[in-house]
PDB file of C-alpha atoms in Angstrom:
ATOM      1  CA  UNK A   2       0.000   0.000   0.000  1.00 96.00           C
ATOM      2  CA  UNK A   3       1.608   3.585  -0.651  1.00 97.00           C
ATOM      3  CA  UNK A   4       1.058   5.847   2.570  1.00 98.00           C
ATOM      4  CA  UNK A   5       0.734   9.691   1.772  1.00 98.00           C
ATOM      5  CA  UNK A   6       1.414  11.128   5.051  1.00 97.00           C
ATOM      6  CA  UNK A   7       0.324  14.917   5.441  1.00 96.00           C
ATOM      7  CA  UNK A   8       2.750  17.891   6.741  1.00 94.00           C
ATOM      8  CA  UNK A   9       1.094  20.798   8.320  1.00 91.00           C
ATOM      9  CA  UNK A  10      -1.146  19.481  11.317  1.00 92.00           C
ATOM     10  CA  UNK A  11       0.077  15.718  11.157  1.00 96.00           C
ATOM     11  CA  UNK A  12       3.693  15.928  11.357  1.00 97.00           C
ATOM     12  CA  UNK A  13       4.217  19.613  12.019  1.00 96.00           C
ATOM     13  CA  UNK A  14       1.851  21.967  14.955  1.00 96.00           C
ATOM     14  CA  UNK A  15       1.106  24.523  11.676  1.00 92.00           C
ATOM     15  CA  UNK A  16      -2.204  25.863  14.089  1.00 94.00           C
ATOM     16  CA  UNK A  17      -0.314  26.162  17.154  1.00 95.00           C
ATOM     17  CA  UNK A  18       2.717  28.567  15.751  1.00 95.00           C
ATOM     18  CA  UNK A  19      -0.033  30.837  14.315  1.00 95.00           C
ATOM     19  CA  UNK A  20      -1.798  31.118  17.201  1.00 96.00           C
ATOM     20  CA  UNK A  21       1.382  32.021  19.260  1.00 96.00           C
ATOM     21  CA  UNK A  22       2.035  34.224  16.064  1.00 96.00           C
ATOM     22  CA  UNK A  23      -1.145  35.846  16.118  1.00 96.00           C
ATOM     23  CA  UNK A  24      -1.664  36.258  20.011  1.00 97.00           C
ATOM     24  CA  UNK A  25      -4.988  34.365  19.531  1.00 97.00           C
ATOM     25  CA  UNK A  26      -6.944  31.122  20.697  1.00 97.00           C
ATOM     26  CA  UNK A  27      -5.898  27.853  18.810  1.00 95.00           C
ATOM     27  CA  UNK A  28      -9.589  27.474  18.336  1.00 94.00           C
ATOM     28  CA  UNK A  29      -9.806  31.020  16.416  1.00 96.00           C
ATOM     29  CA  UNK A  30      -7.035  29.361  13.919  1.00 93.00           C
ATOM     30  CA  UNK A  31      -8.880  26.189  13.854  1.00 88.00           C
ATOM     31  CA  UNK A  32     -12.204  27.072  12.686  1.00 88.00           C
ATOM     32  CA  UNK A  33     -11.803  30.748  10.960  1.00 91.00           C
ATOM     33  CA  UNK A  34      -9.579  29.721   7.943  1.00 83.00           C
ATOM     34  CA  UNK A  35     -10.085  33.406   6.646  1.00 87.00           C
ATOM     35  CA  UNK A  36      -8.757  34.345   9.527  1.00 93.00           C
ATOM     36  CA  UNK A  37      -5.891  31.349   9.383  1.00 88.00           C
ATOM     37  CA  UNK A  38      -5.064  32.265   5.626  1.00 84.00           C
ATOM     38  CA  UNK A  39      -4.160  35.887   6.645  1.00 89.00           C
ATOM     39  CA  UNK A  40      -1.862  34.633   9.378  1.00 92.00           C
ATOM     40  CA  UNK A  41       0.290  32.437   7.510  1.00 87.00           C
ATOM     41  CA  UNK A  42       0.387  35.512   5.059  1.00 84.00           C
ATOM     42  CA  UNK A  43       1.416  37.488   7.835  1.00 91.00           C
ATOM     43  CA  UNK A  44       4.211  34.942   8.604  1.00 90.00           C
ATOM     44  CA  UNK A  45       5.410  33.935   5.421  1.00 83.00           C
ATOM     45  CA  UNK A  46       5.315  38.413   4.585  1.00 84.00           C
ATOM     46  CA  UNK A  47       7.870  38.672   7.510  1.00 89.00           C
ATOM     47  CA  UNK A  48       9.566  35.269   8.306  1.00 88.00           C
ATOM     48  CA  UNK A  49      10.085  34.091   4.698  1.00 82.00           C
ATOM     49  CA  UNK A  50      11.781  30.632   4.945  1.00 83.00           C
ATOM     50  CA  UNK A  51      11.979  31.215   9.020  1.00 85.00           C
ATOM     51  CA  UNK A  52       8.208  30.578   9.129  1.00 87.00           C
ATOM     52  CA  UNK A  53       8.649  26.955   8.574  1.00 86.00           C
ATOM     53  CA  UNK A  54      11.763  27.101  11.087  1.00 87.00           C
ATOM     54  CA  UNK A  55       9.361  28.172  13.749  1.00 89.00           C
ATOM     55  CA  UNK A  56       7.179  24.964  13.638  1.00 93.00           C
ATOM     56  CA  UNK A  57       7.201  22.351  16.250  1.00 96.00           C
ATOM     57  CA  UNK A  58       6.858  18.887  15.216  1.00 97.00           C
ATOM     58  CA  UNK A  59       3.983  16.938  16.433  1.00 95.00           C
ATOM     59  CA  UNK A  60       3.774  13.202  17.624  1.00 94.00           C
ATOM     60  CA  UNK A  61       7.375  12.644  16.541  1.00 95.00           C
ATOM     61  CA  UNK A  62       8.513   9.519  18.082  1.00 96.00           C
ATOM     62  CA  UNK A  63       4.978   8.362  17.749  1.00 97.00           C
ATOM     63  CA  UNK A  64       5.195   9.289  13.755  1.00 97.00           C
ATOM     64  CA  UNK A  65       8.957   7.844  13.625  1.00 97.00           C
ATOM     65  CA  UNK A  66       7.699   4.643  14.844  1.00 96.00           C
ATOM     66  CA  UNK A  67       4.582   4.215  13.100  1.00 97.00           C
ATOM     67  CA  UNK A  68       6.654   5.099   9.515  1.00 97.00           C
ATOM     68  CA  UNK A  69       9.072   2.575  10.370  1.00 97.00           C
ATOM     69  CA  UNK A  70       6.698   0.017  10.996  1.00 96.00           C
ATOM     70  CA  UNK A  71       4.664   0.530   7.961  1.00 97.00           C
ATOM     71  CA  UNK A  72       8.019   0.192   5.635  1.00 97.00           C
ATOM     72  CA  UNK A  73       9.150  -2.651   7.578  1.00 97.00           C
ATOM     73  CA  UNK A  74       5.330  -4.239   6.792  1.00 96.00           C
ATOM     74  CA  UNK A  75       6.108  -3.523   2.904  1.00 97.00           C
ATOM     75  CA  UNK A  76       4.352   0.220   2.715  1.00 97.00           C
ATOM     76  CA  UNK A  77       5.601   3.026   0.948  1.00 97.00           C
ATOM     77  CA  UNK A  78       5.587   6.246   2.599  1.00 98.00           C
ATOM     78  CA  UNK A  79       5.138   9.589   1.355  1.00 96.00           C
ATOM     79  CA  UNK A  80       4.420  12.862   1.953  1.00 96.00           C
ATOM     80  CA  UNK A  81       1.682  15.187   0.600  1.00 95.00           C
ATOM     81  CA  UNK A  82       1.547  18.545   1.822  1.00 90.00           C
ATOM     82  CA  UNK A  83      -0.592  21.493   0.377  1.00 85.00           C
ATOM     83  CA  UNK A  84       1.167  24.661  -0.088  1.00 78.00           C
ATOM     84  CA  UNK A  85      -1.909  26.898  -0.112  1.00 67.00           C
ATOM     85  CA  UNK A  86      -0.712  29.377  -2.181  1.00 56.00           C
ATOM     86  CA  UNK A  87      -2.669  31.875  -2.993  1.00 52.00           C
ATOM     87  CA  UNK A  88      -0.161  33.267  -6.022  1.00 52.00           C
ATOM     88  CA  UNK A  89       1.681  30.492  -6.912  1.00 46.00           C
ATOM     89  CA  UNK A  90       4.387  32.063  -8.657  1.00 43.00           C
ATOM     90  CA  UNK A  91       5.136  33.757  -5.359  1.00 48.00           C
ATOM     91  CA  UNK A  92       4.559  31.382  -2.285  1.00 51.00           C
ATOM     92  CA  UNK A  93       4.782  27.771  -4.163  1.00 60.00           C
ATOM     93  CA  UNK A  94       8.974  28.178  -4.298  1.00 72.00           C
ATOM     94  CA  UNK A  95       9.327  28.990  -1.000  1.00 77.00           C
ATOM     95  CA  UNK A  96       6.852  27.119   0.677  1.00 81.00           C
ATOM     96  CA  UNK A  97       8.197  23.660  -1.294  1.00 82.00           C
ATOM     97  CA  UNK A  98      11.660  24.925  -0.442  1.00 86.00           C
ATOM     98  CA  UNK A  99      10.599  25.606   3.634  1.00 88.00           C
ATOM     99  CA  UNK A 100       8.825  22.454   4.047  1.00 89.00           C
ATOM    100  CA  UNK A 101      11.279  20.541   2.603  1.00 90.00           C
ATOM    101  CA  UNK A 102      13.938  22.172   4.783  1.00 92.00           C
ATOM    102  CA  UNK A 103      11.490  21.607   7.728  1.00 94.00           C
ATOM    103  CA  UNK A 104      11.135  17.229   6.962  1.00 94.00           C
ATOM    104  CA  UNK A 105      15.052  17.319   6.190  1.00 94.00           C
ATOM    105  CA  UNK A 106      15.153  18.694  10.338  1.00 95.00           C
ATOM    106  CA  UNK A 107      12.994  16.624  11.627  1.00 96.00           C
ATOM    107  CA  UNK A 108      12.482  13.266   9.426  1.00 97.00           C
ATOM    108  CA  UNK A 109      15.494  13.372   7.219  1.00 95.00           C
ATOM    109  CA  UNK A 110      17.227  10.178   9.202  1.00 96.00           C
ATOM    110  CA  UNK A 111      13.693   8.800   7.178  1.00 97.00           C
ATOM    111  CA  UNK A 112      14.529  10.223   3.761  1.00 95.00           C
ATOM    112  CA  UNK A 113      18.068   8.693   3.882  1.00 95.00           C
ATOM    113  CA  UNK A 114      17.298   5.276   5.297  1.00 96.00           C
ATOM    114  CA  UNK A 115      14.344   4.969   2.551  1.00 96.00           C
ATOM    115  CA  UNK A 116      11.181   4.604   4.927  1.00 97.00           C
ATOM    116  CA  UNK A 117       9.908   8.324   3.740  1.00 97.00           C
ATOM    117  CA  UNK A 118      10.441   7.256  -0.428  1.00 95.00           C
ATOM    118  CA  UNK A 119       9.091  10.835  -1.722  1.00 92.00           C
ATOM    119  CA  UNK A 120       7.382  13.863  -1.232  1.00 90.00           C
ATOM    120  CA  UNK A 121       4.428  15.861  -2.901  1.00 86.00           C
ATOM    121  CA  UNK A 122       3.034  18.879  -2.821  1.00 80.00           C
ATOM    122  CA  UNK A 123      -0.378  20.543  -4.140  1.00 80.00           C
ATOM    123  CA  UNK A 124      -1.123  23.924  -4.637  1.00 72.00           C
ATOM    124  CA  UNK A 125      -4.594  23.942  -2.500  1.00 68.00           C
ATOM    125  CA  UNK A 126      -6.420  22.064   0.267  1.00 67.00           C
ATOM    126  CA  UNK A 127      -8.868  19.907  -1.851  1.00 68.00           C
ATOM    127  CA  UNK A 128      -6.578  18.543  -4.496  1.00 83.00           C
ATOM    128  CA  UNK A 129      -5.211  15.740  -2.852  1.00 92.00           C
ATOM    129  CA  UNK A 130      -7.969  13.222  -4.605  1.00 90.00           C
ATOM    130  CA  UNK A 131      -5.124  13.467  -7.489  1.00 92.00           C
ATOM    131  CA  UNK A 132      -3.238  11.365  -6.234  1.00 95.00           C
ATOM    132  CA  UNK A 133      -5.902   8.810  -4.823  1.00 96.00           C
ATOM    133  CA  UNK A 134      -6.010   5.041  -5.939  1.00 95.00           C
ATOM    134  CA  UNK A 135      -7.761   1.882  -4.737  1.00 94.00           C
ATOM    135  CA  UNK A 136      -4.187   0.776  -2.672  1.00 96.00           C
ATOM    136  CA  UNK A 137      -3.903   4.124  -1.516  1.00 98.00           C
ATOM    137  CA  UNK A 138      -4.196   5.571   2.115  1.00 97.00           C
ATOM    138  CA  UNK A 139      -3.893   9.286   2.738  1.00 97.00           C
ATOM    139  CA  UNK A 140      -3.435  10.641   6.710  1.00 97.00           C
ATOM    140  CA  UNK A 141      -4.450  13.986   6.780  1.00 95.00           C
ATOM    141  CA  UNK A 142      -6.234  16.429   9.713  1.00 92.00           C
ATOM    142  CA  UNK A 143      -8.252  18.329   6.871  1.00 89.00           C
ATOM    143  CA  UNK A 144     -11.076  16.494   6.752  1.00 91.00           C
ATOM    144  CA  UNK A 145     -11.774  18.145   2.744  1.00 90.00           C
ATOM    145  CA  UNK A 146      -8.478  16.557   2.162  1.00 91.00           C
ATOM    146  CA  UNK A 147     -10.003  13.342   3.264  1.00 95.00           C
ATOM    147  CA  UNK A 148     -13.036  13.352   1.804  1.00 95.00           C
ATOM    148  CA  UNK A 149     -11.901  14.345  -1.610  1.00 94.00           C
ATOM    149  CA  UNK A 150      -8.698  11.674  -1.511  1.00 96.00           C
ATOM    150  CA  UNK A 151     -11.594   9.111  -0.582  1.00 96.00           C
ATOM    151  CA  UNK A 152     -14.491  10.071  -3.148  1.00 95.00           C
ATOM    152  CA  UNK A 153     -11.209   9.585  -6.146  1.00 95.00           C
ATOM    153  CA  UNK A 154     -11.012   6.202  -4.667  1.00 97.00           C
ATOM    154  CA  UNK A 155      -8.214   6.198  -2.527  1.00 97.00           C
ATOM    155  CA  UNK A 156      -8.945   5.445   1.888  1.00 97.00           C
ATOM    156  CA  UNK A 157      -8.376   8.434   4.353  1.00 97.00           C
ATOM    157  CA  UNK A 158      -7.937   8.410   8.160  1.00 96.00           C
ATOM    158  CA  UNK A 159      -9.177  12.039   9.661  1.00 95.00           C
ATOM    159  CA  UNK A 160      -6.044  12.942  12.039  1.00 95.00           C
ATOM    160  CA  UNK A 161      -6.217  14.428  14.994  1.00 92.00           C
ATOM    161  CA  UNK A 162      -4.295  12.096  17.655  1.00 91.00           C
ATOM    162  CA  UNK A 163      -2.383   9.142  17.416  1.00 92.00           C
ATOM    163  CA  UNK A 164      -4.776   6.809  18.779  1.00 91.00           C
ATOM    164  CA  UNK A 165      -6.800   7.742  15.060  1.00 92.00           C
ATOM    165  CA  UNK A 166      -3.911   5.742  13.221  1.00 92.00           C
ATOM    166  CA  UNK A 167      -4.618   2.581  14.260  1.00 80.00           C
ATOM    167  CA  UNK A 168      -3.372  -0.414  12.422  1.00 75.00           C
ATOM    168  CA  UNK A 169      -2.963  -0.339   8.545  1.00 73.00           C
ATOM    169  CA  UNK A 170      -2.934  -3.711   6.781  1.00 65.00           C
TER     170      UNK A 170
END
């Protein structure tokens, strides 16, 4: 089975360095993305790459683990990450560029040792489903992502803990 595992809000606490950004309630991030979109314009405006070098992993030795054991069971594991760009000839580069600098941090002993086999980005939340297919599984915490990756035929777990993993066959 190929694994697409998702950055922002999976591996990375995306909502919870814009909230400290902001000043704000996590739940304000959460559940205003107009709000949400004009922070991480905000950031990216005055951090440039150092926005991505202010995230926090999330879960990591759980997500370590859990990779390992999936490649060990014969899964391939990728990421897909959204950039959200709203002009992509201006925030695609960088953001591609910061994430990837962000996974080489924090999962690169992954990359090199061949459990994480590739990474993916899309321009928007929503156009995951592209890379859906029957012996696909996607792990993401937007639950569009989800149910677009799922109505292309592909399977989707909604993230928001560990415990929502579970086993994968």
């Amino acid at each position: 089975m190929l694994i697409y595992v998702d950055m922002d809000g999976v591996l990375s606490d995306l909502d919870g360095y814009l909230a400290d950004y902001a000043e704000v309630p996590l739940h304000r991030i959460k559940f205003d993305r107009e709000f949400r979109a004009g922070v991480v314009r905000k950031s990216f405006d005055s951090k440039g790459l150092l926005h991505w070098h202010s995230l926090k992993p999330l879960d990591r030795d759980f997500w370590h683990s859990k990779m390992r054991e999936w490649h060990e069971a014969g899964h391939r594991i990728e990421i897909l990450t959204s950039y959200g760009s709203w002009d992509p000839l201006h925030v695609s580069p960088m953001a591609h560029r910061g994430k990837t600098m962000w996974m080489r941090t924090h999962y690169g002993d992954l990359f090199e040792s061949g459990v994480i086999s590739g990474f993916n980005g899309v321009e928007q939340c929503g156009q995951k489903g592209f890379f859906a297919k029957r012996d696909a599984l996607l792990v993401d915490d937007q639950e569009e992502n989800c149910e677009d990756f799922t109505c292309e035929g592909g399977a989707a777990i909604l993230y928001r803990t560990p415990e929502d993993v579970g086993e994968v066959k």
